[in-house]
Amino acid sequence: MSLIIRYFSHRENKVVTTFYRLLEIEAGDHLTMVTAFQSALEKDGLKIDKLLGIGIDGANVMTGKYNSFSSKLKELIPHLVIVKCVCHSLHLAAEKSLLELPSHIDFLIKECTSWFSKSTDRQVKYRKLFEAM
């Protein structure tokens, strides 16, 4: 489990974002992750109740309403702000929107990049066609 920390540095007089720690966990369940997270903070003398927010991906084990990493942390820290990964959320939205399009459109969109990326000649012809349109 990769942890990045963001905090206000009085020495630098600014908000600092930095790699904090990489935790090796034996299982991907919520209890293992919460325990490893708490242990890492305690080991470094950081108080978990000072945690204001966490940014996590949208996996159910991380964000589920019951028995997830975030729900267990929320029990410990009621004021905790949980931010789901924007990139993951946008990907899911785009994926769902493709289900509404005919399958040949989905194929065309996926293949366009590889078709044009491998040929300068195709790129030039496409640019001329686009300008003409």
mmCIF file of C-alpha atoms in Angstrom, residues 40-132:
data_model
loop_
_atom_site.group_PDB
_atom_site.id
_atom_site.type_symbol
_atom_site.label_atom_id
_atom_site.label_comp_id
_atom_site.label_asym_id
_atom_site.label_seq_id
_atom_site.Cartn_x
_atom_site.Cartn_y
_atom_site.Cartn_z
ATOM 1 C CA ALA A 40 2.758 3.032 10.362
ATOM 2 C CA LEU A 41 1.395 6.248 11.856
ATOM 3 C CA GLU A 42 1.979 5.072 15.434
ATOM 4 C CA LYS A 43 5.521 3.934 14.599
ATOM 5 C CA ASP A 44 6.326 7.476 13.438
ATOM 6 C CA GLY A 45 4.593 9.149 16.372
ATOM 7 C CA LEU A 46 1.750 10.558 14.259
ATOM 8 C CA LYS A 47 -1.701 10.801 15.820
ATOM 9 C CA ILE A 48 -4.428 9.312 13.658
ATOM 10 C CA ASP A 49 -7.037 11.721 15.068
ATOM 11 C CA LYS A 50 -5.061 14.594 13.467
ATOM 12 C CA LEU A 51 -5.760 13.118 10.030
ATOM 13 C CA LEU A 52 -8.055 15.478 8.112
ATOM 14 C CA GLY A 53 -8.613 13.642 4.852
ATOM 15 C CA ILE A 54 -7.558 10.793 2.621
ATOM 16 C CA GLY A 55 -7.569 10.350 -1.133
ATOM 17 C CA ILE A 56 -8.254 6.801 -2.267
ATOM 18 C CA ASP A 57 -9.171 4.878 -5.389
ATOM 19 C CA GLY A 58 -12.741 3.801 -5.989
ATOM 20 C CA ALA A 59 -12.303 0.086 -5.262
ATOM 21 C CA ASN A 60 -15.047 -1.315 -3.041
ATOM 22 C CA VAL A 61 -12.538 -2.411 -0.392
ATOM 23 C CA MET A 62 -11.423 1.225 -0.158
ATOM 24 C CA THR A 63 -14.710 3.134 -0.466
ATOM 25 C CA GLY A 64 -17.527 0.696 0.251
ATOM 26 C CA LYS A 65 -20.243 1.805 2.637
ATOM 27 C CA TYR A 66 -19.655 -1.140 4.981
ATOM 28 C CA ASN A 67 -16.417 -2.869 5.983
ATOM 29 C CA SER A 68 -14.087 -0.824 3.811
ATOM 30 C CA PHE A 69 -10.852 1.023 4.515
ATOM 31 C CA SER A 70 -12.622 4.385 4.515
ATOM 32 C CA SER A 71 -15.644 3.252 6.575
ATOM 33 C CA LYS A 72 -13.375 1.817 9.286
ATOM 34 C CA LEU A 73 -11.266 4.992 9.343
ATOM 35 C CA LYS A 74 -14.460 7.053 9.505
ATOM 36 C CA GLU A 75 -15.446 5.107 12.646
ATOM 37 C CA LEU A 76 -12.115 6.088 14.220
ATOM 38 C CA ILE A 77 -12.084 9.650 12.842
ATOM 39 C CA PRO A 78 -15.637 10.986 12.360
ATOM 40 C CA HIS A 79 -14.422 14.306 10.866
ATOM 41 C CA LEU A 80 -12.362 12.549 8.153
ATOM 42 C CA VAL A 81 -12.886 13.802 4.584
ATOM 43 C CA ILE A 82 -12.681 11.034 1.986
ATOM 44 C CA VAL A 83 -11.851 11.953 -1.596
ATOM 45 C CA LYS A 84 -12.244 9.290 -4.258
ATOM 46 C CA CYS A 85 -9.772 9.271 -7.127
ATOM 47 C CA VAL A 86 -11.006 11.706 -9.771
ATOM 48 C CA CYS A 87 -9.144 9.889 -12.559
ATOM 49 C CA HIS A 88 -10.758 6.580 -11.652
ATOM 50 C CA SER A 89 -14.203 8.188 -11.417
ATOM 51 C CA LEU A 90 -13.816 9.821 -14.842
ATOM 52 C CA HIS A 91 -12.676 6.522 -16.335
ATOM 53 C CA LEU A 92 -15.760 4.772 -14.953
ATOM 54 C CA ALA A 93 -18.013 7.521 -16.313
ATOM 55 C CA ALA A 94 -16.412 7.291 -19.763
ATOM 56 C CA GLU A 95 -16.673 3.502 -19.693
ATOM 57 C CA LYS A 96 -20.394 3.670 -18.840
ATOM 58 C CA SER A 97 -21.048 6.252 -21.560
ATOM 59 C CA LEU A 98 -19.529 3.924 -24.160
ATOM 60 C CA LEU A 99 -22.186 1.337 -23.290
ATOM 61 C CA GLU A 100 -24.765 3.757 -24.727
ATOM 62 C CA LEU A 101 -22.984 3.982 -28.104
ATOM 63 C CA PRO A 102 -23.291 1.388 -30.871
ATOM 64 C CA SER A 103 -20.426 -1.137 -30.640
ATOM 65 C CA HIS A 104 -18.921 -0.122 -34.010
ATOM 66 C CA ILE A 105 -18.424 3.440 -32.679
ATOM 67 C CA ASP A 106 -16.572 2.040 -29.653
ATOM 68 C CA PHE A 107 -14.350 -0.008 -31.999
ATOM 69 C CA LEU A 108 -13.670 3.038 -34.196
ATOM 70 C CA ILE A 109 -12.687 5.210 -31.218
ATOM 71 C CA LYS A 110 -10.336 2.556 -29.825
ATOM 72 C CA GLU A 111 -8.687 1.844 -33.169
ATOM 73 C CA CYS A 112 -8.232 5.470 -34.293
ATOM 74 C CA THR A 113 -5.234 6.088 -32.062
ATOM 75 C CA SER A 114 -3.294 3.020 -33.170
ATOM 76 C CA TRP A 115 -4.225 3.557 -36.830
ATOM 77 C CA PHE A 116 -2.909 7.125 -36.954
ATOM 78 C CA SER A 117 -0.044 6.810 -34.468
ATOM 79 C CA LYS A 118 1.859 4.334 -36.657
ATOM 80 C CA SER A 119 1.867 6.370 -39.859
ATOM 81 C CA THR A 120 2.961 9.936 -40.496
ATOM 82 C CA ASP A 121 1.337 9.757 -43.928
ATOM 83 C CA ARG A 122 -2.039 8.875 -42.381
ATOM 84 C CA GLN A 123 -1.676 11.741 -39.898
ATOM 85 C CA VAL A 124 -1.016 14.257 -42.698
ATOM 86 C CA LYS A 125 -3.948 12.980 -44.782
ATOM 87 C CA TYR A 126 -6.230 13.073 -41.726
ATOM 88 C CA ARG A 127 -5.150 16.637 -40.876
ATOM 89 C CA LYS A 128 -5.904 17.765 -44.461
ATOM 90 C CA LEU A 129 -9.293 16.060 -44.382
ATOM 91 C CA PHE A 130 -10.083 17.632 -40.993
ATOM 92 C CA GLU A 131 -9.113 21.112 -42.269
ATOM 93 C CA ALA A 132 -11.242 20.619 -45.374
#
